[in-house]
Short mmCIF file of C-alpha atoms in Angstrom, two decimals:
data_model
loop_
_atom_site.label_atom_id
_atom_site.label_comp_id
_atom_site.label_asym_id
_atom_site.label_seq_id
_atom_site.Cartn_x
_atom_site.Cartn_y
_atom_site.Cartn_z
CA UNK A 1032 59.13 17.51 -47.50
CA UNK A 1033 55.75 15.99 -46.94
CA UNK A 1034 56.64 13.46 -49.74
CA UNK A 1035 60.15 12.30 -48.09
CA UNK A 1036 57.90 12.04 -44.78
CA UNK A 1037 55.37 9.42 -46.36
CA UNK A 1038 58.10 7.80 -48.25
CA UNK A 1039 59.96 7.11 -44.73
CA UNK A 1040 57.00 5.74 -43.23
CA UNK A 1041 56.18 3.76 -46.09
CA UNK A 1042 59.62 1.69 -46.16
CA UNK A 1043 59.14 1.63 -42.31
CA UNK A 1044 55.76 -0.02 -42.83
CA UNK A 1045 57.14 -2.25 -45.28
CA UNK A 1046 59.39 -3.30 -43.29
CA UNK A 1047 57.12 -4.00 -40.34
CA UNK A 1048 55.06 -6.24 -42.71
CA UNK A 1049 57.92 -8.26 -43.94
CA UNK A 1050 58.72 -8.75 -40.24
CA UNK A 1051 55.31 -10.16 -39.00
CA UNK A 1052 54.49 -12.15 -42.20
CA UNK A 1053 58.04 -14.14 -41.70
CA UNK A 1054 57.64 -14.62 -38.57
CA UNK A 1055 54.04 -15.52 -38.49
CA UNK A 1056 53.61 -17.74 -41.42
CA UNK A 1057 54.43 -21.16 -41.83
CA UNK A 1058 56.87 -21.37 -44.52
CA UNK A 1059 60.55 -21.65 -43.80
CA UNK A 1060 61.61 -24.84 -45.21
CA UNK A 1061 59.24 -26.72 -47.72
CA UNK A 1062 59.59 -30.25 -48.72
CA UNK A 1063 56.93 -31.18 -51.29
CA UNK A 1064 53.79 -31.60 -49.12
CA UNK A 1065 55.43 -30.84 -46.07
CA UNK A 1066 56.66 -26.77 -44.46
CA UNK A 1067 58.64 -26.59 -41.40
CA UNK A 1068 58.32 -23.67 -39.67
CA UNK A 1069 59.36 -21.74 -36.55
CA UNK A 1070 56.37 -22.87 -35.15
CA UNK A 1071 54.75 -25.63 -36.22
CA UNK A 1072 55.13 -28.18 -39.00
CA UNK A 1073 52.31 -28.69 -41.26
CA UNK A 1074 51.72 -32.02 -43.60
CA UNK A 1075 49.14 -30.71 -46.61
CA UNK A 1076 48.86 -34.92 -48.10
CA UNK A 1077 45.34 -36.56 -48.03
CA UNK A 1078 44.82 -34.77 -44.96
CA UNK A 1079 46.16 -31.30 -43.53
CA UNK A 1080 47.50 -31.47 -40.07
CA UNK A 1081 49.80 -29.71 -37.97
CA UNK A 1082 52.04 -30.36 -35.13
CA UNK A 1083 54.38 -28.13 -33.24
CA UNK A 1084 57.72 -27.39 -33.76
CA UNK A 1085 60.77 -29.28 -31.76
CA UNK A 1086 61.59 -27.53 -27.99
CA UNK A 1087 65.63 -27.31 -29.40
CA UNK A 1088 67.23 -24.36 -28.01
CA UNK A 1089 68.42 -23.27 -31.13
CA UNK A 1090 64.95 -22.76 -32.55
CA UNK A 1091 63.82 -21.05 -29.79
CA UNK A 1092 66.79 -18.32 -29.98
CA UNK A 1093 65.57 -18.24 -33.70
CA UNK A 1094 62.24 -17.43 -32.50
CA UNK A 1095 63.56 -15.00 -29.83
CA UNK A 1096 65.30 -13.13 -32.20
CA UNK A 1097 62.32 -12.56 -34.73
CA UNK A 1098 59.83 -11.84 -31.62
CA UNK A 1099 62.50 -9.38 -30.79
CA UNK A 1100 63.19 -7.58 -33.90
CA UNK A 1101 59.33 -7.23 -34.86
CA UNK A 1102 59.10 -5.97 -31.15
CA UNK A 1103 61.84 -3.37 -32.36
CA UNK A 1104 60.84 -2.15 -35.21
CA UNK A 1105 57.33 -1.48 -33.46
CA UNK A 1106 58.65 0.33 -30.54
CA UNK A 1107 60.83 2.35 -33.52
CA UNK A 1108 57.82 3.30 -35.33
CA UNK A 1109 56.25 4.71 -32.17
CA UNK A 1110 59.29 6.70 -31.16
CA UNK A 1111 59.67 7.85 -34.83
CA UNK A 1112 56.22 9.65 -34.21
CA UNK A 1113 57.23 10.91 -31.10
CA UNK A 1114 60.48 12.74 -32.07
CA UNK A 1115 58.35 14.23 -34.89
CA UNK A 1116 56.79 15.80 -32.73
CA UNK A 1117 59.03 16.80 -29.69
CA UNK A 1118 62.51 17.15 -31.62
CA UNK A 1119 64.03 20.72 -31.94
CA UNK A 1120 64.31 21.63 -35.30
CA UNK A 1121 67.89 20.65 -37.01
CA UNK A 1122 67.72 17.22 -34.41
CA UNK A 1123 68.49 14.03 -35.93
CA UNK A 1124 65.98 10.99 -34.99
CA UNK A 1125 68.80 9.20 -33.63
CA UNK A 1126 67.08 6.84 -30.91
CA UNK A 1127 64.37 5.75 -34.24
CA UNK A 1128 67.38 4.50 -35.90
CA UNK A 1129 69.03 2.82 -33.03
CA UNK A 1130 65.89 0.69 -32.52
CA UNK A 1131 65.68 -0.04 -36.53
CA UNK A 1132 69.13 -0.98 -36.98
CA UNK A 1133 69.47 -3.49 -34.05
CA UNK A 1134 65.66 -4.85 -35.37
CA UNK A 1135 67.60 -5.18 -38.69
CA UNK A 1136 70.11 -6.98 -36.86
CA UNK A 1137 68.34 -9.07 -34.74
CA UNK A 1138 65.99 -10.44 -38.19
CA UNK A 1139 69.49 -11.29 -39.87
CA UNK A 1140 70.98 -13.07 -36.06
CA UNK A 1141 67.68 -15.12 -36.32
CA UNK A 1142 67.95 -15.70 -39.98
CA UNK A 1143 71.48 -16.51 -40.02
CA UNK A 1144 70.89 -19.06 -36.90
CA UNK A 1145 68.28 -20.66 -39.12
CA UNK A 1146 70.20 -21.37 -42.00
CA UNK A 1147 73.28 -22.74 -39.65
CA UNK A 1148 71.66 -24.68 -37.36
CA UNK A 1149 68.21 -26.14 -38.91
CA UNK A 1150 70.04 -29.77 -39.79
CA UNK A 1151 69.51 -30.06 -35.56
CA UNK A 1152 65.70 -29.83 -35.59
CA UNK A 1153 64.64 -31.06 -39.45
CA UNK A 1154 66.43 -33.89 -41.20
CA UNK A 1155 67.04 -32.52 -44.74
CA UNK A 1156 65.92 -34.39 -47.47
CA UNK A 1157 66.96 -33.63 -51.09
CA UNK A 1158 64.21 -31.31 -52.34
CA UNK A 1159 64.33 -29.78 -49.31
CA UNK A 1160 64.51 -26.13 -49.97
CA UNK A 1161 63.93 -22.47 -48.03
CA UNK A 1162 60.22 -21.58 -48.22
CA UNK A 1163 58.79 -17.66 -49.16
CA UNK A 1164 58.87 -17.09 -45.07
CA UNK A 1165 62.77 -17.38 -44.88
CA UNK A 1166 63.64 -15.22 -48.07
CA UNK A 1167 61.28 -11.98 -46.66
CA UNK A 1168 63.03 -12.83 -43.52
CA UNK A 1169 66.58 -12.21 -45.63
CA UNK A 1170 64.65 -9.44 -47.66
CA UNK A 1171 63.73 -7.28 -44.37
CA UNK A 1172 67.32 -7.54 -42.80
CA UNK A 1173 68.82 -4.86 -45.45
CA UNK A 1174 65.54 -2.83 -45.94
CA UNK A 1175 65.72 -2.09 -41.97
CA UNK A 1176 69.13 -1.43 -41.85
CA UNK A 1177 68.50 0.79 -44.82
CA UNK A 1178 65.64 2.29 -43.21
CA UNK A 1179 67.79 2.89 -39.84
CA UNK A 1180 70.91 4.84 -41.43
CA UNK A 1181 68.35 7.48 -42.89
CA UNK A 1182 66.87 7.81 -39.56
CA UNK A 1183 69.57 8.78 -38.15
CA UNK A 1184 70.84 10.90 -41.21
CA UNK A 1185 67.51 12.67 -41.89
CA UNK A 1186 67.61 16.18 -40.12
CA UNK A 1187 64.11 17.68 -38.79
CA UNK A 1188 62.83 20.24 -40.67
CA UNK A 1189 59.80 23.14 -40.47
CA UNK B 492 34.76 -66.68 49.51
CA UNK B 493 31.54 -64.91 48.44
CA UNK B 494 30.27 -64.93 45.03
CA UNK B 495 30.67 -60.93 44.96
CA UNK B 496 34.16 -61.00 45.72
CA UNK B 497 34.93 -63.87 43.46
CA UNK B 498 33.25 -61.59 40.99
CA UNK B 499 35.65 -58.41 41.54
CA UNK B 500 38.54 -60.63 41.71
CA UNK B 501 38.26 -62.04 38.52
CA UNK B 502 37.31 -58.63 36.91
CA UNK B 503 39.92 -56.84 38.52
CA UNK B 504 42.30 -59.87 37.24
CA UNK B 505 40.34 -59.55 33.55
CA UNK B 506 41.62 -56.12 33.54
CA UNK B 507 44.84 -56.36 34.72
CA UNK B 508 45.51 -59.30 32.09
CA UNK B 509 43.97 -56.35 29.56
CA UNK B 510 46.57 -54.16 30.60
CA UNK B 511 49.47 -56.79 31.06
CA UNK B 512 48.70 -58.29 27.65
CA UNK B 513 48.54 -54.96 25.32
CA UNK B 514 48.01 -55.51 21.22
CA UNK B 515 51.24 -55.28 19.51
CA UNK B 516 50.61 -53.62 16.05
CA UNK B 517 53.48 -54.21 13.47
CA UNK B 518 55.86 -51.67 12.69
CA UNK B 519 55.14 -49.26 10.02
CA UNK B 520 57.73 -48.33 7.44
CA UNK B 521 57.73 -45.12 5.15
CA UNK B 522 59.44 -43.99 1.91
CA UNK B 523 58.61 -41.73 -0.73
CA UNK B 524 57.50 -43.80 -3.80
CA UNK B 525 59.58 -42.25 -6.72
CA UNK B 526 62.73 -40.41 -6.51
CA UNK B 527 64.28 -38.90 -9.58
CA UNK B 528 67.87 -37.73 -9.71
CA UNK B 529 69.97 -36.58 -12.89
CA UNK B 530 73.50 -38.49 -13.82
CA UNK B 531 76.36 -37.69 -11.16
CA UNK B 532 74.34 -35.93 -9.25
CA UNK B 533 73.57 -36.98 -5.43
CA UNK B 534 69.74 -38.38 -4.27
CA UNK B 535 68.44 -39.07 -0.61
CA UNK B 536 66.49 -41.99 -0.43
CA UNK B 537 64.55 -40.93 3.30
CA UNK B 538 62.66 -44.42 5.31
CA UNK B 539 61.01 -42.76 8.15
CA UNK B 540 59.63 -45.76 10.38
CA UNK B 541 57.30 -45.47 13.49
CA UNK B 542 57.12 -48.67 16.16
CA UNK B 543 54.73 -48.90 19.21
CA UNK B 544 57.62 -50.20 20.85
CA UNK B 545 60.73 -48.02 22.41
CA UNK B 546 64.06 -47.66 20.21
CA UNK B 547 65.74 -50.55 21.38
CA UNK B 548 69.55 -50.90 20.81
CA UNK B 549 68.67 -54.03 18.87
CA UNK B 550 67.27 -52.33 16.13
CA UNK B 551 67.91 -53.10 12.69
CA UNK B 552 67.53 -51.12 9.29
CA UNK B 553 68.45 -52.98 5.93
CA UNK B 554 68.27 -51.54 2.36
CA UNK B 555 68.05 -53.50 -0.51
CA UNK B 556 68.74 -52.77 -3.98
CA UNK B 557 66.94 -54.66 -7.10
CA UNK B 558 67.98 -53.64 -10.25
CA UNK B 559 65.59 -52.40 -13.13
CA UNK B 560 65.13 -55.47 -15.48
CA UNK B 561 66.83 -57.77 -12.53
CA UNK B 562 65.07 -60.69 -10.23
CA UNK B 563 67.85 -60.05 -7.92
CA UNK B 564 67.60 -58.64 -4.59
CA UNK B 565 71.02 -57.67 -3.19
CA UNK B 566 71.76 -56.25 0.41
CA UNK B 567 73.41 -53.15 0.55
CA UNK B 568 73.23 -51.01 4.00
CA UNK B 569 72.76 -52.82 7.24
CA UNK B 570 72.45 -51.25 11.04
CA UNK B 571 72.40 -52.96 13.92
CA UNK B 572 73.82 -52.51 17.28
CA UNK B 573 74.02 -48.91 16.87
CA UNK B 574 76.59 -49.25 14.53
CA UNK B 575 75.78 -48.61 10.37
CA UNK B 576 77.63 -50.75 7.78
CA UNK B 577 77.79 -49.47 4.51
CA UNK B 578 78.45 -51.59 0.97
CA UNK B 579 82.23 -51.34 0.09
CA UNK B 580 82.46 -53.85 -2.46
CA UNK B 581 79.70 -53.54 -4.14
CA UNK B 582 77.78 -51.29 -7.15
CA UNK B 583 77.55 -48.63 -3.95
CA UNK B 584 81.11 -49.10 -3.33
CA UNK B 585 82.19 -45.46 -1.85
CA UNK B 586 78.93 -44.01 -2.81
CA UNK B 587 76.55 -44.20 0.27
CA UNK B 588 76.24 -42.29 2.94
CA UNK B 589 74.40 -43.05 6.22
CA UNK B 590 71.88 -40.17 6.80
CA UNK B 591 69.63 -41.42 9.44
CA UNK B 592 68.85 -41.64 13.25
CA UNK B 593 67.17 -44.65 14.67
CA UNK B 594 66.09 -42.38 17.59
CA UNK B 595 64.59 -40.13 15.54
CA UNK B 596 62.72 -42.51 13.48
CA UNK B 597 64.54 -41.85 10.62
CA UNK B 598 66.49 -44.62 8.36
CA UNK B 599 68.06 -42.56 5.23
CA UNK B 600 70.48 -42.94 2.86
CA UNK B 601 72.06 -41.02 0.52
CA UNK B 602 73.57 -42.07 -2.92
CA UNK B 603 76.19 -39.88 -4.82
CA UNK B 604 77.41 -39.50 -8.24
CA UNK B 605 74.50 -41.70 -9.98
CA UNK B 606 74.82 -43.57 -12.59
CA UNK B 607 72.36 -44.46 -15.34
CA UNK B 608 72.84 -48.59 -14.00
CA UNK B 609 71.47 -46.68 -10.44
CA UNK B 610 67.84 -47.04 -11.82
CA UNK B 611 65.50 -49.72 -9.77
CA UNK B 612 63.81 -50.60 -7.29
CA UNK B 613 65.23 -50.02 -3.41
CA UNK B 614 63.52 -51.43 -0.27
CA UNK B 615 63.65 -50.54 3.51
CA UNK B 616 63.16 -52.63 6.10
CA UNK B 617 63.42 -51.84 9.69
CA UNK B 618 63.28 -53.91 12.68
CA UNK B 619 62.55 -52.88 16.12
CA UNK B 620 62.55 -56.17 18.87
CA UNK B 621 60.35 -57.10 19.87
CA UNK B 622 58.48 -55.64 17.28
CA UNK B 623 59.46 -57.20 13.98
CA UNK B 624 56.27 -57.52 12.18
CA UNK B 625 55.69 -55.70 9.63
CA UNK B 626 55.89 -54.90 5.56
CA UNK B 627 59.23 -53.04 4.53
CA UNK B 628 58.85 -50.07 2.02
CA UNK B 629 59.90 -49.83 -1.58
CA UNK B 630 61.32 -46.60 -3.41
CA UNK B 631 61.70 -46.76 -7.09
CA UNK B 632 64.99 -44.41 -8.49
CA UNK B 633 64.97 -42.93 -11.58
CA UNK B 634 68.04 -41.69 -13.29
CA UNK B 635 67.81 -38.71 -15.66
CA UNK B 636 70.36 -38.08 -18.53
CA UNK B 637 69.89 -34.55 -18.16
CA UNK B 638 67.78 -31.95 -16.80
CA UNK B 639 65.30 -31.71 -19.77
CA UNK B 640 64.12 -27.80 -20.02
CA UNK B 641 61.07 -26.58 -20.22
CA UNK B 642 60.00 -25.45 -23.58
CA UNK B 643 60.16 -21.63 -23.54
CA UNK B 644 63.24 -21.06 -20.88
CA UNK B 645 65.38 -20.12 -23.47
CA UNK B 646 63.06 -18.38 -26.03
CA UNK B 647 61.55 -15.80 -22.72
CA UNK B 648 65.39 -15.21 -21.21
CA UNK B 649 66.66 -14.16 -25.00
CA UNK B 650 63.55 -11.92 -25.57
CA UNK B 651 64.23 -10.69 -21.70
CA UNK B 652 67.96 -10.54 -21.84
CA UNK B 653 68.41 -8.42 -24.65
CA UNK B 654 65.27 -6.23 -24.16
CA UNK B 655 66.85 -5.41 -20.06
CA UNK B 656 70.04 -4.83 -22.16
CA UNK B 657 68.66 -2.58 -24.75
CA UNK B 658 66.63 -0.53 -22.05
CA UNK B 659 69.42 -0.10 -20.09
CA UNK B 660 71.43 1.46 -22.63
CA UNK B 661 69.10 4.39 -23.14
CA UNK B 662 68.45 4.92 -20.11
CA UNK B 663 72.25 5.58 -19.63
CA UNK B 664 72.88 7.62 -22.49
CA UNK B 665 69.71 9.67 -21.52
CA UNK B 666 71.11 10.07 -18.09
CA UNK B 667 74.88 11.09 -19.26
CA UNK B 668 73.08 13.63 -21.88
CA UNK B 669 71.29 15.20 -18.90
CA UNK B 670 73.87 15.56 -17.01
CA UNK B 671 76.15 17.13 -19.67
CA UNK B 672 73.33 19.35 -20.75
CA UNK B 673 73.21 20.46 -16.47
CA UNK B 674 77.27 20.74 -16.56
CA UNK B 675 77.15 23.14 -19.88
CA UNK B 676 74.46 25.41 -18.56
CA UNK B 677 75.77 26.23 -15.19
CA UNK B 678 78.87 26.45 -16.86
CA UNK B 679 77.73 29.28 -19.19
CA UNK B 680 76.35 30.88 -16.79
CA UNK B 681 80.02 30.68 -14.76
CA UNK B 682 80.68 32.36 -17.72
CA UNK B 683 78.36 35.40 -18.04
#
């Protein structure tokens, strides 16, 4: 049991991480010497430089969304060690999952906004093409989803 | 008559020609410098105006309007003789409004439903016999496409929106589990 305990936290943990590091780093679309980000948008040439990001409204619900689901899946990790704690035994951690589903869900609103509306804020070039950032993005949506539905399967035991 | 009394005659005259003959200063006029307004939306353009004089019923207020990139100044509001005549066949044509009251010092106007050709340069001049000197007061109006947000309106109502949301879901289903749980034990104890 201990070992399907760690495991849990582990994925949840992964998860977490793949959260942050999309949202934090600066690599969403990359053009040859140039990544646009949520952010900012950095130029790596003869010299490296950074400005910020365009004030669209699109990109900021992008942002929103990310913000949001990393703020989920951080409040679910807390509550997760709550209920193991406090839950009868036989309960089900059902408000853990709620909160790692809908953090799934918000990462794939924000992704999916991203990959629709991007043309608005970046002109796309032809080797214009989705940077590490964007794929983990992609890559956390099913692992929290994942992570949520055995939550909210996983009985409490001893 | 004695030098003394020729004395207090003339200074009693000196002063009274003081008094008689008092300093006219010119009449100030007032307006805001910039005024910004958004397309088809409506602007008050307020000339406040102050005059050593009293409000005479010859006074006069005239706007004029100078358009941006233009060397023309055309005349678009006139008042005099208590009695405001607005432009109806110009640019302005069904557009102004006369917001102001001479006795209260106050010479407004205000525009409706700007338009982006709105933007320039507008000048008040008021004239109060017999006190007509004096500089008139220019307002420059800027016309916005749109209302540009702030950066951050929409990214902090999302994050707010949906965390209020999400909050006030649990709290509801924590609520309507309590009070089930209270219904089902005083029910079983109905029971026993």
């Amino acid at each position: 049991m201990l070992l399907l305990l760690l495991g849990i936290i582990v994925l949840h943990v992964t998860v977490l991480v793949l959260l942050f590091v999309s949202t934090i780093v600066s690599q969403w679309l990359v053009n040859g010497e140039h990544a646009a980000d949520l952010w900012q948008n950095c130029t790596s040439g003869a010299s490296f430089h950074c400005l910020a990001s365009s004030s669209n409204e699109w990109l900021q619900a992008v942002q929103a969304m990310m913000i949001l689901s990393v703020i989920f899946s951080v409040l679910s990790l807390f509550l997760f060690f709550c209920q193991l704690f406090t839950l009868t035994k036989g309960g089900r951690f059902y408000i853990t999952g709620v909160f790692q589903i809908l953090a799934g869900l918000c990462v794939m609103s924000g992704a999916a906004i991203f990959t629709v509306r991007h043309t608005d804020w970046h002109q796309a070039s032809e080797n214009t093409s989705y940077g590490f950032a964007y794929i983990l993005a992609w890559l956390a949506f099913p692992l929290a989803l994942a992570s949520g539905i055995i939550y909210v399967i996983l009985r409490k035991r001893e | 008559m004695s030098p003394r009394a020729t004395r207090r005659l003339l200074l009693a005259a000196g002063l009274l020609a003081a008094l008689g003959v008092s300093p006219v200063s010119p009449i100030h006029v007032y307006t805001p410098r910039e005024v910004y307004g958004t397309v088809g939306s409506r602007v008050t353009l307020s000339c406040s105006f102050w005059s050593s004089e009293w409000i005479s019923e010859d006074i006069s207020i005239t706007w004029h309007f100078q358009a941006e990139g233009s060397r023309d100044s055309i005349s678009i509001f006139h008042y005099a003789k208590g009695q405001p005549y607005i432009d109806d066949v110009g640019t302005f044509k069904e557009r102004m409004e006369w917001a102001g009251n001479p006795r209260r010092r106050d010479g407004s106007i205000v525009i409706h439903s700007l338009e982006p050709s709105d933007n320039g340069t507008f000048t008040c001049d008021v004239k109060n016999p017999p006190d007509i000197v004096g500089k008139s007061s220019q307002v420059t109006l800027y016309v916005l496409e749109k209302v540009p947000t702030r950066y951050g309106v929409v990214l902090g109502s999302v994050i707010g929106g949906v965390l209020l949301l999400v909050a006030v879901l649990v709290a509801l289903v924590y609520v309507t589990r309590y009070c089930w749980r209270r219904r089902q034990a005083v029910l079983q104890r109905r029971l026993r």
